[in-house]
mmCIF file of C-alpha atoms in Angstrom:
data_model
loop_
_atom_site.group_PDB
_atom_site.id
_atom_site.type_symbol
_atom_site.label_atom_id
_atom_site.label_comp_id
_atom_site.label_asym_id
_atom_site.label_seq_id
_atom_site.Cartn_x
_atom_site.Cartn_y
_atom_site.Cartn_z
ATOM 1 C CA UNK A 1 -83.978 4.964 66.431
ATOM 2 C CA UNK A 2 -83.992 2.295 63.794
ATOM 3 C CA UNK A 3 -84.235 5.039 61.266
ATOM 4 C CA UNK A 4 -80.606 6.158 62.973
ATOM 5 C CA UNK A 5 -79.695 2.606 62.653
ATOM 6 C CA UNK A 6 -80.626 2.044 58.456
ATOM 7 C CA UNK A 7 -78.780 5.175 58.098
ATOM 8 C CA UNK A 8 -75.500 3.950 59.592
ATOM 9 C CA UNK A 9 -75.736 1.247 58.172
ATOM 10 C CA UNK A 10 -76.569 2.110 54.782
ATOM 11 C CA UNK A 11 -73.270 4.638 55.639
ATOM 12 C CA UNK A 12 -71.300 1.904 56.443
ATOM 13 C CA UNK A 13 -71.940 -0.176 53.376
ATOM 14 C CA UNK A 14 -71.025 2.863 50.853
ATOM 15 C CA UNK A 15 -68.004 3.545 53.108
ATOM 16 C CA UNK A 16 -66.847 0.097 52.223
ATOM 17 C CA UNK A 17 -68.189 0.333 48.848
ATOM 18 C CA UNK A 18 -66.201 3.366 48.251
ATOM 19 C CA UNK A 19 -63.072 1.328 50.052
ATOM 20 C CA UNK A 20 -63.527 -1.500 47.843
ATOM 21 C CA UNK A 21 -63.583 0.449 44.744
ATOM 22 C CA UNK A 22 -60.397 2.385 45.695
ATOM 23 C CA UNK A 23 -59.136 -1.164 46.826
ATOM 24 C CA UNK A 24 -60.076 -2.020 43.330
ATOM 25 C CA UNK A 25 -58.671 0.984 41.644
ATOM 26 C CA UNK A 26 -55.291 0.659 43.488
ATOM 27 C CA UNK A 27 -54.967 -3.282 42.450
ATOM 28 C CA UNK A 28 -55.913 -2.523 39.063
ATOM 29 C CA UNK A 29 -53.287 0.174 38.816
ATOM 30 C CA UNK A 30 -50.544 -1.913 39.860
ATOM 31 C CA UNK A 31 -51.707 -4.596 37.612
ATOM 32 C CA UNK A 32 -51.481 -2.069 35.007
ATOM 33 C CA UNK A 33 -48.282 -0.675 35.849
ATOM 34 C CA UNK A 34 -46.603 -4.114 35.899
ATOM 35 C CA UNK A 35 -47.700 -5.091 32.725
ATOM 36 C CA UNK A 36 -46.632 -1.486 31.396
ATOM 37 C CA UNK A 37 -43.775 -2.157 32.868
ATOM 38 C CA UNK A 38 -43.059 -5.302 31.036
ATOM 39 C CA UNK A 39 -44.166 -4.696 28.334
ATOM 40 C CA UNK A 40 -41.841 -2.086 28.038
ATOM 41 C CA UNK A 41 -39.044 -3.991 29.064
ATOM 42 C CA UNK A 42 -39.981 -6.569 26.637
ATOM 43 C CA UNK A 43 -40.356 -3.946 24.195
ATOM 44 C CA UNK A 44 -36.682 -2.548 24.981
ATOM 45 C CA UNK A 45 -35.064 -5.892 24.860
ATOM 46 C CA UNK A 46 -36.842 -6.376 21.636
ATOM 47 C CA UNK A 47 -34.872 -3.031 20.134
ATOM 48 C CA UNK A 48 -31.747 -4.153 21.563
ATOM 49 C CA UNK A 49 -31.937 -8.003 19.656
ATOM 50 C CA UNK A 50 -32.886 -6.006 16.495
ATOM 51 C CA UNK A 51 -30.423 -2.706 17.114
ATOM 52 C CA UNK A 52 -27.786 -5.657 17.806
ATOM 53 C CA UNK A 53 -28.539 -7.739 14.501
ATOM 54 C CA UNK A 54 -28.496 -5.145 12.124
ATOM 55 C CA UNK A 55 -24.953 -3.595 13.529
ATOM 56 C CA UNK A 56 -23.906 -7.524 12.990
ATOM 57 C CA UNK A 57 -25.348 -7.623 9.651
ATOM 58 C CA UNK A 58 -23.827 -4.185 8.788
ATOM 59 C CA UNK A 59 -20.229 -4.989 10.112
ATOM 60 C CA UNK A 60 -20.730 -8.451 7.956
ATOM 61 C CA UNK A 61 -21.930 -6.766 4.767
ATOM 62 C CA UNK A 62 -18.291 -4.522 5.305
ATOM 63 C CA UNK A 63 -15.719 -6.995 5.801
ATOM 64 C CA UNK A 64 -17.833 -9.269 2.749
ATOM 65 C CA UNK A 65 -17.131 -5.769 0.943
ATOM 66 C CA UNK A 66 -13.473 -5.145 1.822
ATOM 67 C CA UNK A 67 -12.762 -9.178 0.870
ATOM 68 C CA UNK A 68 -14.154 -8.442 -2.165
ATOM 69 C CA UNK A 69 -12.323 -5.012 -2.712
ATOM 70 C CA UNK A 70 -9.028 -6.734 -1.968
ATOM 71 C CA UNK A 71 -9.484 -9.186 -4.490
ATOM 72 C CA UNK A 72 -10.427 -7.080 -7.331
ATOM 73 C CA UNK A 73 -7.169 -4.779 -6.460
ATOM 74 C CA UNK A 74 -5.391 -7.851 -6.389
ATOM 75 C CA UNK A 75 -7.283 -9.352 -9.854
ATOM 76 C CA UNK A 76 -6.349 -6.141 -11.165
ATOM 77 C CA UNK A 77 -2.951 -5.471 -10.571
ATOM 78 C CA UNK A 78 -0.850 -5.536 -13.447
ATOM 79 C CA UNK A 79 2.548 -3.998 -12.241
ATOM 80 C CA UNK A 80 5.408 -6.756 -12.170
ATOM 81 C CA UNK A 81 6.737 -7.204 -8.386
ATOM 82 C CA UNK A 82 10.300 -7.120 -7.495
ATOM 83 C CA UNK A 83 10.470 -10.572 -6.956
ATOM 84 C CA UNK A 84 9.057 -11.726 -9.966
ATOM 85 C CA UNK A 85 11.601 -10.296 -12.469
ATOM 86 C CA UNK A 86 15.186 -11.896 -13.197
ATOM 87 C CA UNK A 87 17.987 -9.109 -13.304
ATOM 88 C CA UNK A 88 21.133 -9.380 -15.394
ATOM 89 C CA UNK A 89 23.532 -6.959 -16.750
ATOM 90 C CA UNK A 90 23.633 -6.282 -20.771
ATOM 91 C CA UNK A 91 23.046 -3.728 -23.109
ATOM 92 C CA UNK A 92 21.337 -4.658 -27.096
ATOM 93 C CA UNK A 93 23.939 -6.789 -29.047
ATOM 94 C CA UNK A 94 26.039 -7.164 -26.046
ATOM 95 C CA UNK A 95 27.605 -3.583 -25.850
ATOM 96 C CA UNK A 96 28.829 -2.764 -22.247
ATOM 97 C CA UNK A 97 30.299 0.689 -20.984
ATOM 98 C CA UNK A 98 33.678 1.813 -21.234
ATOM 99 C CA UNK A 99 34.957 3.042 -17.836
ATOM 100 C CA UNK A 100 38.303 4.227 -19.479
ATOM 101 C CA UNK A 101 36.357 6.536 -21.712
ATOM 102 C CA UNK A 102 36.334 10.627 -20.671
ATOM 103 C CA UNK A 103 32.334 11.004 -22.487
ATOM 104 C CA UNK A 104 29.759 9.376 -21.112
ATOM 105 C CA UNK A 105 28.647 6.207 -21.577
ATOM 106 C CA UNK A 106 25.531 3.371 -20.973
ATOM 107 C CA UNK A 107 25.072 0.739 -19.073
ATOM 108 C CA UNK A 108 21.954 -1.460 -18.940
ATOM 109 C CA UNK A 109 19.856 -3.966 -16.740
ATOM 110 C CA UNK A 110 17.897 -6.211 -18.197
ATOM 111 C CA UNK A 111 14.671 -7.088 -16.556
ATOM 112 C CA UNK A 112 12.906 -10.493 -17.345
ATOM 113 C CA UNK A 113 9.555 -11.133 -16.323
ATOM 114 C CA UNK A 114 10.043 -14.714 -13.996
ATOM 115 C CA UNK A 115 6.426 -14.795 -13.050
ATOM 116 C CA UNK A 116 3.353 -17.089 -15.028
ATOM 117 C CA UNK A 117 1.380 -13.880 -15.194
ATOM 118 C CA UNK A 118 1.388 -11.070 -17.758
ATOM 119 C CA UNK A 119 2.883 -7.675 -15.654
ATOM 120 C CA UNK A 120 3.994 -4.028 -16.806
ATOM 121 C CA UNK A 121 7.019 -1.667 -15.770
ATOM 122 C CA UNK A 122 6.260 2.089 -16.030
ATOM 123 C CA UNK A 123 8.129 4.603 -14.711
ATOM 124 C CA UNK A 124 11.480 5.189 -13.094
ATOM 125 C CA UNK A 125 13.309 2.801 -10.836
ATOM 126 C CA UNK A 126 15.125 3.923 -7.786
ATOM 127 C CA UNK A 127 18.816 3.126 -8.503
ATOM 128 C CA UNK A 128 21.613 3.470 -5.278
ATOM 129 C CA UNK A 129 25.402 2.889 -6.070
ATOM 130 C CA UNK A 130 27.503 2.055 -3.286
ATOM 131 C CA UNK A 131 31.157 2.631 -3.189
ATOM 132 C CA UNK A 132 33.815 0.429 -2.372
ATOM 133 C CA UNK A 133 34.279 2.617 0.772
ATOM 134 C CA UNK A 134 30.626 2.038 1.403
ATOM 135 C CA UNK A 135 29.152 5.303 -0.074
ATOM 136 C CA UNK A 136 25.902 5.706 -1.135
ATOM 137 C CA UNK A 137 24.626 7.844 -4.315
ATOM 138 C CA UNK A 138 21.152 8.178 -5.542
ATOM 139 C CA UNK A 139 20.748 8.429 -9.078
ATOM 140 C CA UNK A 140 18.882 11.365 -10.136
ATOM 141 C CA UNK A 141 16.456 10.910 -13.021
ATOM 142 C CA UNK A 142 16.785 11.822 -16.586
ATOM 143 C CA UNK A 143 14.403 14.019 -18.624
ATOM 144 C CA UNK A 144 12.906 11.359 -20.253
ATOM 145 C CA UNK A 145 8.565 10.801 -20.221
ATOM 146 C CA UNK A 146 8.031 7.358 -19.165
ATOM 147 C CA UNK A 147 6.132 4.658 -21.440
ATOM 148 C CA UNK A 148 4.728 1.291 -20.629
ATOM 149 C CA UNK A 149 6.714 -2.030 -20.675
ATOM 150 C CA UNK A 150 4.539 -5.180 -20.796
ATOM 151 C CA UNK A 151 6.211 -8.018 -20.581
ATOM 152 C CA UNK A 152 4.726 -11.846 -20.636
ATOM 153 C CA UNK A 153 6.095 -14.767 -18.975
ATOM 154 C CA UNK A 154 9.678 -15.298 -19.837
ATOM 155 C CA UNK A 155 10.012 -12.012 -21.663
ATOM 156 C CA UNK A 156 12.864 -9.756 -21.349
ATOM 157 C CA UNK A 157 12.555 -7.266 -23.167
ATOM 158 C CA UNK A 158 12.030 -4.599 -20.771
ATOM 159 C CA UNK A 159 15.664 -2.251 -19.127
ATOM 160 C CA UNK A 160 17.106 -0.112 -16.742
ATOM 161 C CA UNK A 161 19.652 2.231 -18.889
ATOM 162 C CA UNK A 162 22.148 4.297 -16.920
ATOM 163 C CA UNK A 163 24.329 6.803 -17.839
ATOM 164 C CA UNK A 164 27.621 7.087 -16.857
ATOM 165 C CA UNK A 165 30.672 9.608 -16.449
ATOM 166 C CA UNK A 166 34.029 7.701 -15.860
ATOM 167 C CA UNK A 167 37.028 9.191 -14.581
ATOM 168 C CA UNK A 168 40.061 8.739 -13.647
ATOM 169 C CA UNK A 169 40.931 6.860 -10.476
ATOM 170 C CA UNK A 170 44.393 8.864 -10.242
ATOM 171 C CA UNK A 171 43.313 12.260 -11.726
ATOM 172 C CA UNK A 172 44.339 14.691 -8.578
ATOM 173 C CA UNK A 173 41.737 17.164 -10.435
ATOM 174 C CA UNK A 174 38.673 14.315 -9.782
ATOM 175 C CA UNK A 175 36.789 12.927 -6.968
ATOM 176 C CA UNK A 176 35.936 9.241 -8.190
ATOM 177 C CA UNK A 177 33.223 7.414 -7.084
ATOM 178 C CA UNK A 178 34.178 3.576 -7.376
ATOM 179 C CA UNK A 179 31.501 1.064 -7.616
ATOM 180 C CA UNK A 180 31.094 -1.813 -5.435
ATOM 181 C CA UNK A 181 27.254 -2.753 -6.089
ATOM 182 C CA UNK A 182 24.162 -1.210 -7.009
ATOM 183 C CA UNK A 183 20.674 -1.639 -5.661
ATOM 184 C CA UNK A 184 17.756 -1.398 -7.706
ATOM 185 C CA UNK A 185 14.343 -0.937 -7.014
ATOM 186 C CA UNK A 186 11.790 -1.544 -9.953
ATOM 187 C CA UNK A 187 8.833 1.289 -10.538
ATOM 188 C CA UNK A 188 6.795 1.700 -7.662
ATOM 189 C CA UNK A 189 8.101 -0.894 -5.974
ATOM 190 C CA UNK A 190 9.174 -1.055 -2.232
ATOM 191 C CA UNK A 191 12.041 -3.787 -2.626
ATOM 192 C CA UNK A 192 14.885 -3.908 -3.687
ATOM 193 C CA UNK A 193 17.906 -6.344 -5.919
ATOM 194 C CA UNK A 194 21.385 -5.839 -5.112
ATOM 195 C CA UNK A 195 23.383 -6.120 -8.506
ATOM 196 C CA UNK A 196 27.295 -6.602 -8.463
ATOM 197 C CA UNK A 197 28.853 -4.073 -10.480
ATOM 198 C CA UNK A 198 30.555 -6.134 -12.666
ATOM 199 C CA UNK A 199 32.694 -3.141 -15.360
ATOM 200 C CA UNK A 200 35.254 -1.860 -12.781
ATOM 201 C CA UNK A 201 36.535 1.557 -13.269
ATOM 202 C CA UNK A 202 35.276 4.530 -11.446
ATOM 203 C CA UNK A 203 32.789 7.797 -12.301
ATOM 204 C CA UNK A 204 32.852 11.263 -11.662
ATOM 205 C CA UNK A 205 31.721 12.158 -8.014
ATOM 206 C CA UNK A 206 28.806 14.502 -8.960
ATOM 207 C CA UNK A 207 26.252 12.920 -6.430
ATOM 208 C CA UNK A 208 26.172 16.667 -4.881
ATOM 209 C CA UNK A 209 24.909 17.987 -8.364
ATOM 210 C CA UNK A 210 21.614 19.271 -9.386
ATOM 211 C CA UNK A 211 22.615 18.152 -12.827
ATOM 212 C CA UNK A 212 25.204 15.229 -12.616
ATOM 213 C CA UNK A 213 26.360 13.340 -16.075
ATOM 214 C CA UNK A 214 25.593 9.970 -13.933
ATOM 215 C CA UNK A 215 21.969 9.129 -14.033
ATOM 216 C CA UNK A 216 19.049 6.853 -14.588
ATOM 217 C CA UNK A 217 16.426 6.466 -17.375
ATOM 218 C CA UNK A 218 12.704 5.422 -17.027
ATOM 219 C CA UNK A 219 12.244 1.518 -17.750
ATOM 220 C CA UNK A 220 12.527 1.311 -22.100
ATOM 221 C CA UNK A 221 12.660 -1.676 -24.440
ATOM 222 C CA UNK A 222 15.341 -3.081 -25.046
#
């Protein structure tokens, strides 16, 4: 009988034993898992803060880089603007077209560099004559390879030369293209001047032609 009795209880005190232990187990688990847990999560928000800083630091380093890349093209830039040149009309020693003529003749626009800054024309200008009616004709281009103009500060040395075929206003044989004005748009440039034209007369109608006797140079000395 109290043999019976150690046993139980010695049965009893390993059952608990055993329940302790798995008591143990299980707390110790969850302990673990928590602090897995947040570890991780501490570990995740930790990537974030450092993912996060370096795509701040990258978009940084890019607009420092595109400030800087817009002020080199802008140190750089030599071509004169638009609205730093001074347009007049005027050909070398004062010549000037005759519109009662039957050849052709030249006309020029002088181009004077207004700016405090050193610039250069190359190239061909856009040229548009409008009509008294309120035509429009754009100059084709001669067959002339453009050079460089450089012009300093208060130089004007640089022009627009267009040739011209007059006609006759009342030659029934003619279409004649009067001019009112003429808009000019220095090499590539966006903007535009809008010159009187100041020689009256009128020139042949040829702004349907592939090869017209009315058209514009690139930018020369003069």
């Amino acid at each position: 009988m109290t043999a019976k009795l150690h046993r139980a209880v010695r049965c009893t005190a390993a059952v608990l034993a055993v329940l302790a232990v798995g008591a143990g187990a299980t707390a110790c688990g969850s302990s673990t898992g928590t602090s897995s847990a947040k570890a991780g999560a501490h570990s995740h928000t930790a990537g974030e803060e450092a993912t996060g800083s370096a795509l701040k630091e990258t978009a940084a380093q890019g607009s420092r880089t595109d400030a800087v890349n817009t002020l080199s093209a802008a140190a750089t830039s030599k071509r004169c603007h638009t609205g730093e040149l001074r347009y007049s009309w005027g050909l070398p020693h004062g010549g000037q077209p005759d519109m009662d003529a039957t050849g052709q003749q030249t006309a020029g626009i002088r181009l004077k560099n207004g700016s405090a800054r050193t610039c250069t024309l190359h190239g061909f200008p856009g040229v548009r004559l409008i009509s008294k009616s309120g035509d429009a004709w754009d100059l084709r281009r001669s067959s002339d390879k453009p050079s460089t103009v450089t012009l300093r500060p208060g130089q004007s040395t640089a022009m627009v030369s267009l040739t011209l075929l007059p006609t006759a206003t009342n030659d029934p044989d003619t279409k004649a293209f009067v001019p009112s004005k003429v808009l000019l748009t220095p090499p590539d440039e966006t903007a535009h001047v809008t010159l009187k034209w100041p020689y009256g007369g009128a020139i042949l109608d040829q702004s349907g032609a592939t090869r017209p006797g009315t058209f514009v140079s690139p930018v020369g000395v003069g």
